[in-house]
Tab-separated table of C-alpha atoms in Angstrom:
chain	number	residue	atom	x	y	z
A	1	UNK	CA	94.620	114.146	129.212
A	2	UNK	CA	91.066	115.440	129.046
A	3	UNK	CA	89.922	117.015	125.821
A	4	UNK	CA	87.604	119.957	126.013
A	5	UNK	CA	85.201	121.511	123.572
A	6	UNK	CA	85.805	125.037	122.361
A	7	UNK	CA	83.793	127.417	120.227
A	8	UNK	CA	85.719	128.240	117.078
A	9	UNK	CA	86.127	131.917	116.280
A	10	UNK	CA	88.095	133.055	113.246
A	11	UNK	CA	88.977	136.711	113.525
A	12	UNK	CA	88.862	137.353	109.810
A	13	UNK	CA	86.192	138.489	107.333
A	14	UNK	CA	82.699	137.697	108.586
A	15	UNK	CA	81.947	135.568	105.550
A	16	UNK	CA	84.205	132.786	106.779
A	17	UNK	CA	81.993	131.735	109.672
A	18	UNK	CA	78.305	132.231	110.337
A	19	UNK	CA	77.733	131.256	113.958
A	20	UNK	CA	81.310	131.152	115.173
A	21	UNK	CA	81.499	127.418	114.444
A	22	UNK	CA	80.759	127.188	110.744
A	23	UNK	CA	77.021	126.593	111.296
A	24	UNK	CA	74.006	128.159	109.656
A	25	UNK	CA	71.573	130.124	111.832
A	26	UNK	CA	68.263	128.271	112.222
A	27	UNK	CA	66.325	131.330	111.079
A	28	UNK	CA	68.071	131.191	107.723
A	29	UNK	CA	67.818	127.430	107.157
A	30	UNK	CA	65.448	127.668	104.198
A	31	UNK	CA	66.947	130.796	102.668
A	32	UNK	CA	69.624	130.964	99.991
A	33	UNK	CA	72.563	133.182	100.865
A	34	UNK	CA	72.398	136.006	98.341
A	35	UNK	CA	75.893	137.132	99.298
A	36	UNK	CA	77.405	133.804	98.263
A	37	UNK	CA	78.951	133.158	94.867
A	38	UNK	CA	76.619	131.889	92.094
A	39	UNK	CA	77.746	128.259	92.304
A	40	UNK	CA	77.144	128.198	96.070
A	41	UNK	CA	73.708	129.806	95.644
A	42	UNK	CA	72.763	127.176	93.061
A	43	UNK	CA	73.681	124.220	95.255
A	44	UNK	CA	71.936	125.771	98.295
A	45	UNK	CA	68.792	126.173	96.177
A	46	UNK	CA	69.020	122.518	95.169
A	47	UNK	CA	69.343	121.295	98.769
A	48	UNK	CA	66.314	123.358	99.777
A	49	UNK	CA	64.197	121.953	96.940
A	50	UNK	CA	65.232	118.308	96.573
A	51	UNK	CA	63.555	115.355	98.264
A	52	UNK	CA	65.024	112.562	100.345
A	53	UNK	CA	64.765	110.251	97.336
A	54	UNK	CA	66.768	112.651	95.183
A	55	UNK	CA	69.400	112.855	97.907
A	56	UNK	CA	69.697	109.055	98.047
A	57	UNK	CA	70.072	108.898	94.260
A	58	UNK	CA	72.815	111.531	94.469
A	59	UNK	CA	74.704	109.439	97.018
A	60	UNK	CA	74.367	106.336	94.824
A	61	UNK	CA	75.829	108.285	91.903
A	62	UNK	CA	78.700	109.431	94.115
A	63	UNK	CA	79.358	105.812	95.048
A	64	UNK	CA	79.464	104.841	91.368
A	65	UNK	CA	81.948	107.638	90.682
A	66	UNK	CA	84.203	106.439	93.489
A	67	UNK	CA	83.849	102.873	92.195
A	68	UNK	CA	85.088	103.886	88.744
A	69	UNK	CA	87.897	105.982	90.244
A	70	UNK	CA	88.937	103.086	92.468
A	71	UNK	CA	88.995	100.705	89.498
A	72	UNK	CA	91.186	103.077	87.498
A	73	UNK	CA	93.464	103.693	90.483
A	74	UNK	CA	93.929	99.979	91.135
A	75	UNK	CA	94.688	99.245	87.493
A	76	UNK	CA	97.187	102.087	87.308
A	77	UNK	CA	98.950	101.014	90.515
A	78	UNK	CA	99.294	97.430	89.280
A	79	UNK	CA	100.595	98.245	85.805
A	80	UNK	CA	102.620	101.405	86.452
A	81	UNK	CA	105.867	99.471	87.175
A	82	UNK	CA	105.489	97.675	83.842
A	83	UNK	CA	104.997	100.933	81.956
A	84	UNK	CA	108.211	102.417	83.332
A	85	UNK	CA	110.032	99.093	82.900
A	86	UNK	CA	108.975	98.960	79.259
A	87	UNK	CA	111.046	102.103	78.794
A	88	UNK	CA	113.879	100.634	80.955
A	89	UNK	CA	113.178	103.140	83.761
A	90	UNK	CA	111.665	101.064	86.595
A	91	UNK	CA	113.381	103.266	89.190
A	92	UNK	CA	111.333	106.214	87.903
A	93	UNK	CA	108.045	104.562	88.918
A	94	UNK	CA	107.397	107.229	91.611
A	95	UNK	CA	108.819	110.067	89.509
A	96	UNK	CA	106.116	109.983	86.835
A	97	UNK	CA	103.576	110.874	89.503
A	98	UNK	CA	105.361	113.892	90.964
A	99	UNK	CA	104.242	116.483	88.420
A	100	UNK	CA	100.675	115.174	88.387
A	101	UNK	CA	100.592	115.264	92.187
A	102	UNK	CA	101.846	118.851	92.417
A	103	UNK	CA	99.837	120.302	89.544
A	104	UNK	CA	96.748	118.258	90.403
A	105	UNK	CA	96.799	119.536	93.976
A	106	UNK	CA	97.424	123.158	93.088
A	107	UNK	CA	94.665	123.174	90.454
A	108	UNK	CA	92.228	121.934	93.120
A	109	UNK	CA	91.967	125.556	94.239
A	110	UNK	CA	91.159	126.619	90.688
A	111	UNK	CA	88.513	123.907	90.452
A	112	UNK	CA	87.061	125.007	93.795
A	113	UNK	CA	86.742	128.511	92.394
A	114	UNK	CA	85.052	127.128	89.269
A	115	UNK	CA	82.577	125.263	91.482
A	116	UNK	CA	81.766	128.453	93.378
A	117	UNK	CA	81.576	130.720	90.318
A	118	UNK	CA	79.893	128.447	87.753
A	119	UNK	CA	78.383	125.587	89.741
A	120	UNK	CA	78.952	121.945	90.705
A	121	UNK	CA	77.665	120.308	87.459
A	122	UNK	CA	79.909	122.472	85.295
A	123	UNK	CA	82.959	121.698	87.421
A	124	UNK	CA	82.157	117.989	87.349
A	125	UNK	CA	81.820	117.987	83.567
A	126	UNK	CA	85.179	119.743	83.245
A	127	UNK	CA	86.804	117.063	85.412
A	128	UNK	CA	85.339	114.284	83.254
A	129	UNK	CA	86.710	115.875	80.095
A	130	UNK	CA	90.177	116.386	81.601
A	131	UNK	CA	90.351	112.840	82.988
A	132	UNK	CA	89.240	111.293	79.697
A	133	UNK	CA	91.802	113.229	77.679
A	134	UNK	CA	94.508	112.172	80.138
A	135	UNK	CA	93.570	108.484	79.812
A	136	UNK	CA	93.640	108.702	76.016
A	137	UNK	CA	97.102	110.267	76.192
A	138	UNK	CA	98.330	107.482	78.489
A	139	UNK	CA	97.093	104.840	76.073
A	140	UNK	CA	98.894	106.514	73.164
A	141	UNK	CA	102.211	107.390	74.873
A	142	UNK	CA	105.479	105.913	73.619
A	143	UNK	CA	107.991	107.096	76.255
A	144	UNK	CA	108.230	107.954	79.953
A	145	UNK	CA	108.041	111.685	79.274
A	146	UNK	CA	104.750	111.340	77.376
A	147	UNK	CA	103.393	109.061	80.080
A	148	UNK	CA	104.228	111.641	82.750
A	149	UNK	CA	102.712	114.416	80.627
A	150	UNK	CA	99.512	112.405	80.242
A	151	UNK	CA	99.182	112.251	84.016
A	152	UNK	CA	99.496	115.996	84.418
A	153	UNK	CA	97.471	117.016	81.383
A	154	UNK	CA	94.745	119.465	82.153
A	155	UNK	CA	92.653	121.916	80.153
A	156	UNK	CA	91.271	125.223	81.263
A	157	UNK	CA	88.875	126.741	78.744
A	158	UNK	CA	86.394	129.413	79.736
A	159	UNK	CA	85.010	131.831	77.227
A	160	UNK	CA	81.943	133.913	77.086
A	161	UNK	CA	80.012	135.334	80.023
A	162	UNK	CA	77.039	137.626	79.966
A	163	UNK	CA	77.869	141.260	79.244
A	164	UNK	CA	81.575	140.585	78.680
A	165	UNK	CA	83.625	140.334	75.507
A	166	UNK	CA	85.847	137.228	75.081
A	167	UNK	CA	88.961	139.278	75.938
A	168	UNK	CA	87.338	140.719	79.049
A	169	UNK	CA	86.287	137.210	80.074
A	170	UNK	CA	89.810	135.907	79.625
A	171	UNK	CA	91.303	138.707	81.719
A	172	UNK	CA	88.598	138.334	84.374
A	173	UNK	CA	89.091	134.585	84.878
A	174	UNK	CA	92.877	134.731	84.719
A	175	UNK	CA	92.605	137.219	87.576
A	176	UNK	CA	89.820	135.378	89.441
A	177	UNK	CA	91.672	132.034	89.390
A	178	UNK	CA	95.101	133.657	89.992
A	179	UNK	CA	96.650	131.968	86.964
A	180	UNK	CA	100.029	133.559	87.690
A	181	UNK	CA	100.128	132.118	91.212
A	182	UNK	CA	99.020	128.732	89.902
A	183	UNK	CA	101.869	128.603	87.369
A	184	UNK	CA	104.529	129.887	89.770
A	185	UNK	CA	103.670	127.436	92.558
A	186	UNK	CA	103.204	124.384	90.301
A	187	UNK	CA	106.392	124.985	88.349
A	188	UNK	CA	108.416	125.945	91.427
A	189	UNK	CA	107.541	122.880	93.505
A	190	UNK	CA	107.928	120.527	90.531
A	191	UNK	CA	111.320	121.931	89.497
A	192	UNK	CA	112.547	121.808	93.102
A	193	UNK	CA	111.543	118.157	93.609
A	194	UNK	CA	112.637	116.700	90.265
A	195	UNK	CA	116.421	116.879	90.928
A	196	UNK	CA	116.035	114.469	93.855
A	197	UNK	CA	114.640	111.933	91.373
A	198	UNK	CA	116.920	112.597	88.413
A	199	UNK	CA	120.371	113.178	89.901
A	200	UNK	CA	121.341	109.497	89.663
A	201	UNK	CA	120.686	109.583	85.918
A	202	UNK	CA	123.239	112.355	85.408
A	203	UNK	CA	126.907	111.528	84.926
A	204	UNK	CA	128.022	114.246	87.363
A	205	UNK	CA	125.203	113.639	89.857
A	206	UNK	CA	124.397	116.713	91.942
A	207	UNK	CA	127.039	118.737	90.088
A	208	UNK	CA	125.332	118.249	86.728
A	209	UNK	CA	124.226	121.565	85.132
A	210	UNK	CA	120.669	120.245	84.661
A	211	UNK	CA	120.294	119.392	88.354
A	212	UNK	CA	121.724	122.741	89.481
A	213	UNK	CA	119.442	124.656	87.105
A	214	UNK	CA	116.344	122.775	88.262
A	215	UNK	CA	117.130	123.495	91.918
A	216	UNK	CA	117.929	127.172	91.346
A	217	UNK	CA	114.889	127.880	89.198
A	218	UNK	CA	112.621	125.845	91.477
A	219	UNK	CA	113.637	127.835	94.558
A	220	UNK	CA	113.440	131.083	92.596
A	221	UNK	CA	109.892	130.382	91.394
A	222	UNK	CA	108.732	129.452	94.907
A	223	UNK	CA	110.150	132.734	96.235
A	224	UNK	CA	108.493	134.631	93.378
A	225	UNK	CA	105.192	132.930	94.227
A	226	UNK	CA	105.448	134.114	97.833
A	227	UNK	CA	106.267	137.672	96.730
A	228	UNK	CA	103.468	137.647	94.154
A	229	UNK	CA	100.899	136.484	96.691
A	230	UNK	CA	102.079	138.962	99.310
A	231	UNK	CA	102.396	142.137	97.237
A	232	UNK	CA	100.974	141.841	93.712
A	233	UNK	CA	98.183	139.274	93.399
A	234	UNK	CA	94.767	140.948	92.836
A	235	UNK	CA	93.095	137.776	94.151
A	236	UNK	CA	95.192	135.644	96.513
A	237	UNK	CA	95.683	132.053	95.439
A	238	UNK	CA	95.262	130.672	98.962
A	239	UNK	CA	92.856	132.208	101.529
A	240	UNK	CA	95.530	132.791	104.148
A	241	UNK	CA	92.971	134.070	106.651
A	242	UNK	CA	91.689	130.524	107.087
A	243	UNK	CA	95.185	129.101	107.493
A	244	UNK	CA	95.717	131.336	110.534
A	245	UNK	CA	93.307	129.119	112.452
A	246	UNK	CA	95.167	126.273	114.156
A	247	UNK	CA	92.478	123.696	113.353
A	248	UNK	CA	92.662	124.437	109.633
A	249	UNK	CA	96.450	124.579	109.623
A	250	UNK	CA	96.736	121.392	111.682
A	251	UNK	CA	94.372	119.566	109.327
A	252	UNK	CA	96.491	120.632	106.352
A	253	UNK	CA	99.724	119.474	108.011
A	254	UNK	CA	98.137	116.123	108.896
A	255	UNK	CA	97.001	115.621	105.306
A	256	UNK	CA	100.499	116.455	104.103
A	257	UNK	CA	102.028	113.912	106.509
A	258	UNK	CA	99.514	111.207	105.578
A	259	UNK	CA	100.228	111.390	101.862
A	260	UNK	CA	103.964	111.841	102.342
A	261	UNK	CA	104.095	108.667	104.408
A	262	UNK	CA	101.775	106.714	102.090
A	263	UNK	CA	103.612	107.451	98.853
A	264	UNK	CA	106.932	106.834	100.549
A	265	UNK	CA	106.137	103.267	101.624
A	266	UNK	CA	103.711	102.355	98.836
A	267	UNK	CA	105.582	103.450	95.684
A	268	UNK	CA	107.403	100.142	95.116
A	269	UNK	CA	105.030	97.893	97.083
A	270	UNK	CA	103.454	96.296	94.001
A	271	UNK	CA	106.895	95.437	92.630
A	272	UNK	CA	107.921	94.063	96.040
A	273	UNK	CA	104.911	91.737	96.187
A	274	UNK	CA	105.674	90.321	92.754
A	275	UNK	CA	109.459	90.060	92.969
A	276	UNK	CA	109.958	89.139	96.645
A	277	UNK	CA	106.702	87.429	97.668
A	278	UNK	CA	106.221	85.908	94.181
A	279	UNK	CA	102.612	87.019	93.718
A	280	UNK	CA	100.992	87.492	90.321
A	281	UNK	CA	99.806	90.923	89.200
A	282	UNK	CA	96.245	90.022	90.204
A	283	UNK	CA	97.270	88.693	93.614
A	284	UNK	CA	99.463	91.726	94.274
A	285	UNK	CA	96.535	93.965	93.346
A	286	UNK	CA	94.310	92.177	95.875
A	287	UNK	CA	96.813	92.865	98.648
A	288	UNK	CA	97.169	96.515	97.623
A	289	UNK	CA	93.417	97.028	97.269
A	290	UNK	CA	92.878	95.640	100.768
A	291	UNK	CA	94.165	99.035	101.869
A	292	UNK	CA	91.612	100.883	99.720
A	293	UNK	CA	88.679	98.722	100.810
A	294	UNK	CA	89.685	98.862	104.462
A	295	UNK	CA	90.052	102.641	104.295
A	296	UNK	CA	86.528	103.064	102.910
A	297	UNK	CA	84.923	100.654	105.384
A	298	UNK	CA	86.619	102.186	108.399
A	299	UNK	CA	85.693	105.685	107.229
A	300	UNK	CA	82.019	104.690	107.284
A	301	UNK	CA	82.300	103.393	110.834
A	302	UNK	CA	84.206	106.440	112.025
A	303	UNK	CA	81.708	108.721	110.308
A	304	UNK	CA	78.839	107.075	112.180
A	305	UNK	CA	80.766	107.340	115.449
A	306	UNK	CA	81.433	111.052	114.963
A	307	UNK	CA	77.812	111.603	113.933
A	308	UNK	CA	76.618	110.108	117.228
A	309	UNK	CA	79.234	111.642	119.531
A	310	UNK	CA	80.084	114.890	117.753
A	311	UNK	CA	83.784	114.353	118.578
A	312	UNK	CA	86.443	113.694	115.963
A	313	UNK	CA	89.717	114.724	117.655
A	314	UNK	CA	89.893	111.905	120.256
A	315	UNK	CA	89.148	109.304	117.563
A	316	UNK	CA	92.024	110.493	115.405
A	317	UNK	CA	94.453	111.156	118.260
A	318	UNK	CA	93.956	107.969	120.272
A	319	UNK	CA	93.053	105.490	117.527
A	320	UNK	CA	93.993	106.637	114.011
A	321	UNK	CA	97.552	107.866	114.576
A	322	UNK	CA	98.690	105.043	116.942
A	323	UNK	CA	97.242	102.351	114.659
A	324	UNK	CA	99.038	103.817	111.651
A	325	UNK	CA	102.359	103.824	113.514
A	326	UNK	CA	101.728	100.231	114.659
A	327	UNK	CA	100.985	99.025	111.122
A	328	UNK	CA	104.033	100.694	109.607
A	329	UNK	CA	106.275	99.577	112.459
A	330	UNK	CA	105.236	95.952	111.970
A	331	UNK	CA	105.685	96.272	108.211
A	332	UNK	CA	109.340	97.220	108.746
A	333	UNK	CA	109.871	93.728	110.143
A	334	UNK	CA	107.687	91.867	107.640
A	335	UNK	CA	108.785	93.403	104.329
A	336	UNK	CA	111.627	90.977	103.732
A	337	UNK	CA	112.274	87.783	101.755
A	338	UNK	CA	110.569	84.631	103.036
A	339	UNK	CA	107.779	86.360	104.950
A	340	UNK	CA	104.249	84.950	104.882
A	341	UNK	CA	101.956	87.172	102.827
A	342	UNK	CA	99.362	86.996	105.604
A	343	UNK	CA	101.496	89.238	107.805
A	344	UNK	CA	101.681	91.815	105.022
A	345	UNK	CA	97.895	91.740	104.626
A	346	UNK	CA	97.493	92.155	108.393
A	347	UNK	CA	99.674	95.270	108.322
A	348	UNK	CA	97.737	96.571	105.320
A	349	UNK	CA	94.484	96.201	107.253
A	350	UNK	CA	95.905	98.016	110.289
A	351	UNK	CA	97.112	100.896	108.125
A	352	UNK	CA	93.864	100.940	106.140
A	353	UNK	CA	91.691	101.317	109.231
A	354	UNK	CA	94.048	103.997	110.499
A	355	UNK	CA	93.962	105.880	107.190
A	356	UNK	CA	90.161	105.746	107.012
A	357	UNK	CA	89.980	107.216	110.505
A	358	UNK	CA	92.558	109.914	109.822
A	359	UNK	CA	91.086	110.990	106.477
A	360	UNK	CA	87.505	111.346	107.695
A	361	UNK	CA	88.516	113.138	110.914
A	362	UNK	CA	90.858	115.427	108.984
A	363	UNK	CA	88.110	116.490	106.588
A	364	UNK	CA	85.592	116.958	109.399
A	365	UNK	CA	88.076	119.121	111.294
A	366	UNK	CA	88.725	121.498	108.424
A	367	UNK	CA	85.058	121.720	107.387
A	368	UNK	CA	83.998	122.437	110.968
A	369	UNK	CA	86.164	125.555	110.826
A	370	UNK	CA	84.460	127.083	107.779
A	371	UNK	CA	81.013	128.122	106.627
A	372	UNK	CA	79.252	126.435	103.692
A	373	UNK	CA	80.392	129.302	101.467
A	374	UNK	CA	84.001	128.183	101.867
A	375	UNK	CA	83.698	124.383	102.013
A	376	UNK	CA	84.990	123.934	98.456
A	377	UNK	CA	87.947	126.216	99.166
A	378	UNK	CA	89.023	124.536	102.421
A	379	UNK	CA	88.734	121.083	100.854
A	380	UNK	CA	90.848	122.377	97.968
A	381	UNK	CA	93.445	123.713	100.425
A	382	UNK	CA	93.518	120.255	101.987
A	383	UNK	CA	94.055	118.865	98.490
A	384	UNK	CA	96.989	121.195	97.887
A	385	UNK	CA	98.753	120.094	101.078
A	386	UNK	CA	98.026	116.414	100.463
A	387	UNK	CA	99.248	116.590	96.869
A	388	UNK	CA	102.448	118.376	97.800
A	389	UNK	CA	102.927	115.824	100.579
A	390	UNK	CA	102.403	113.068	98.028
A	391	UNK	CA	104.927	114.653	95.689
A	392	UNK	CA	107.475	114.857	98.509
A	393	UNK	CA	106.767	111.223	99.392
A	394	UNK	CA	107.285	110.142	95.784
A	395	UNK	CA	110.507	112.146	95.691
A	396	UNK	CA	111.814	110.565	98.894
A	397	UNK	CA	110.865	107.099	97.632
A	398	UNK	CA	112.637	107.605	94.307
A	399	UNK	CA	115.731	109.090	95.958
A	400	UNK	CA	116.053	106.259	98.506
A	401	UNK	CA	115.393	103.583	95.901
A	402	UNK	CA	117.909	104.978	93.417
A	403	UNK	CA	120.526	105.219	96.158
A	404	UNK	CA	119.994	101.954	98.065
A	405	UNK	CA	118.684	99.398	95.566
A	406	UNK	CA	121.522	99.440	92.970
A	407	UNK	CA	124.189	99.416	95.702
A	408	UNK	CA	122.600	96.423	97.401
A	409	UNK	CA	122.222	94.677	94.044
A	410	UNK	CA	125.936	95.121	93.405
A	411	UNK	CA	126.616	93.730	96.883
A	412	UNK	CA	124.350	90.661	96.657
A	413	UNK	CA	124.452	89.630	92.977
A	414	UNK	CA	126.634	86.665	91.977
A	415	UNK	CA	129.793	87.845	90.166
A	416	UNK	CA	128.653	86.391	86.849
A	417	UNK	CA	125.471	88.513	86.944
A	418	UNK	CA	127.124	91.866	87.679
A	419	UNK	CA	127.291	92.799	83.958
A	420	UNK	CA	123.479	92.497	83.915
A	421	UNK	CA	123.022	94.816	86.902
A	422	UNK	CA	121.789	97.851	84.869
A	423	UNK	CA	119.153	95.735	83.125
A	424	UNK	CA	118.018	94.078	86.360
A	425	UNK	CA	117.801	97.471	88.061
A	426	UNK	CA	115.782	99.040	85.248
A	427	UNK	CA	113.243	96.332	84.377
A	428	UNK	CA	110.821	94.437	86.612
A	429	UNK	CA	110.231	91.866	83.857
A	430	UNK	CA	113.939	91.002	83.930
A	431	UNK	CA	113.790	90.712	87.727
A	432	UNK	CA	110.881	88.281	87.465
A	433	UNK	CA	112.599	86.237	84.761
A	434	UNK	CA	114.991	84.665	87.276
A	435	UNK	CA	113.663	81.504	88.910
A	436	UNK	CA	112.447	81.725	92.496
A	437	UNK	CA	115.160	80.367	94.780
A	438	UNK	CA	117.977	80.995	92.326
A	439	UNK	CA	120.998	82.951	93.636
A	440	UNK	CA	120.205	85.915	91.398
A	441	UNK	CA	116.522	86.063	92.413
A	442	UNK	CA	117.518	85.829	96.081
A	443	UNK	CA	120.001	88.670	95.607
A	444	UNK	CA	117.284	90.819	94.023
A	445	UNK	CA	114.892	89.986	96.861
A	446	UNK	CA	117.391	90.920	99.562
A	447	UNK	CA	118.136	94.202	97.779
A	448	UNK	CA	114.387	94.890	97.675
A	449	UNK	CA	114.119	94.158	101.393
A	450	UNK	CA	116.903	96.580	102.322
A	451	UNK	CA	115.438	99.378	100.201
A	452	UNK	CA	111.913	98.760	101.515
A	453	UNK	CA	113.154	98.924	105.109
A	454	UNK	CA	114.543	102.416	104.531
A	455	UNK	CA	111.300	103.557	102.891
A	456	UNK	CA	109.223	102.255	105.797
A	457	UNK	CA	111.449	103.840	108.443
A	458	UNK	CA	110.972	107.240	106.811
A	459	UNK	CA	107.226	106.648	106.374
A	460	UNK	CA	106.898	105.802	110.066
A	461	UNK	CA	108.989	108.739	111.297
A	462	UNK	CA	106.755	111.198	109.437
A	463	UNK	CA	103.887	110.375	111.793
A	464	UNK	CA	105.527	112.337	114.594
A	465	UNK	CA	104.602	115.442	112.569
A	466	UNK	CA	101.109	114.047	112.042
A	467	UNK	CA	100.688	113.537	115.785
A	468	UNK	CA	101.642	117.149	116.521
A	469	UNK	CA	99.210	118.327	113.828
A	470	UNK	CA	96.255	116.575	115.500
A	471	UNK	CA	97.232	117.993	118.894
A	472	UNK	CA	96.861	121.458	117.310
A	473	UNK	CA	93.155	120.919	116.540
A	474	UNK	CA	90.334	122.445	118.520
A	475	UNK	CA	87.950	119.811	119.832
A	476	UNK	CA	84.834	121.255	118.192
A	477	UNK	CA	81.586	119.408	118.909
A	478	UNK	CA	80.158	119.027	115.402
A	479	UNK	CA	76.796	117.840	116.749
A	480	UNK	CA	76.004	121.496	117.421
A	481	UNK	CA	76.862	122.598	113.875
A	482	UNK	CA	74.452	122.790	110.949
A	483	UNK	CA	76.301	124.075	107.903
A	484	UNK	CA	73.845	123.237	105.144
A	485	UNK	CA	70.285	124.243	104.386
A	486	UNK	CA	67.385	122.072	103.300
A	487	UNK	CA	67.332	118.272	103.065
A	488	UNK	CA	70.539	116.521	104.146
A	489	UNK	CA	71.643	113.400	106.011
């Protein structure tokens, strides 16, 4: 099937696109767009004025930021099962990330607005403060609830703007950032997803009053969010005009599928490596981080390829998606007791190179459909879809695990160990305390294998949606697009 190049035209407000493809007219390359928001004007002025050396330094600083974030992410992934196990809630390992995923994704749009209104340095400083406070809360928590709250903690504090009183400023920014829409969507999605994680902890299961209330209020808040955005919101939370374009919408759906699949198969992977493959925490972290490193390396290669060819759709459609399906399909066979860890690493590398390809092509696709004025917003929209996809993936993982793992434990455990089933189920330290090769450890490993197989099957099936999403894209030649002004790579 031959792919063809089209010129993107979004039949919405003129501000969305400058040349019909998100590019900047050559005649305006050195001028700052006076119609843009203050934060956008500031960064355009910087790019016009800075030198190549300053640009290189900026990229080095970005690399250092990603290095720190990667270190924190790897540490959290390795120790998260032990945190939940310390509170005898190992099965809730994915659950503690649901609220942070939903709220973190939804607040991306608020942050994007802050970047446009106030500027990039101010938004960056706010993120540093929020992240630091969250880490302090995690270190001081003494239960699962506090640990989950630490992951979703965020602070929004804006007061004082020229020629406005504090009250006027508060009203202005609540309206500008659509605080009502933010609260309705975050609370609605979180309340809707939580019952799928908590129903096994209730004596009456799905008939428990708590579960019913969470479902009812979650659905109600999501409906109220839709009504608010459609009829009452003075400033819409999501720029729906952009979502009408099939490239933007397809990119969002792909991001949703990617994170749904990832969090579905990865949520209990660290525990699997330690309990079933008998790796230490450090060794398990190396295997997990192979995915992160491979993703970054492949993204660089794909970025260079797209830079030289101008085409991103064929790379994602014919390489990224098939390789991801291959890696997950092989992992279904290899995530079982007695497998050589080398096969697991091989699958990790396949999926890492696929993810690096998909992520970079996905971001290029959505940015190609918007002007520089709206880059922060479209990236934030992508963040919303990816975070909600991640939350759904965590929910699916928790639901499958809580349904399959205890049943398989009861089936495989020796009769004399059945009284210890609740403790084995709830604590990874207890699981590791049984000697490798013992009947109880083998029973735990086989139960892990059965649960992991279900998680991987779901994670693989999701990619059918991802494939359709990429097919939706326009094949825009990005070589003909210049979105930024001044000095840039």
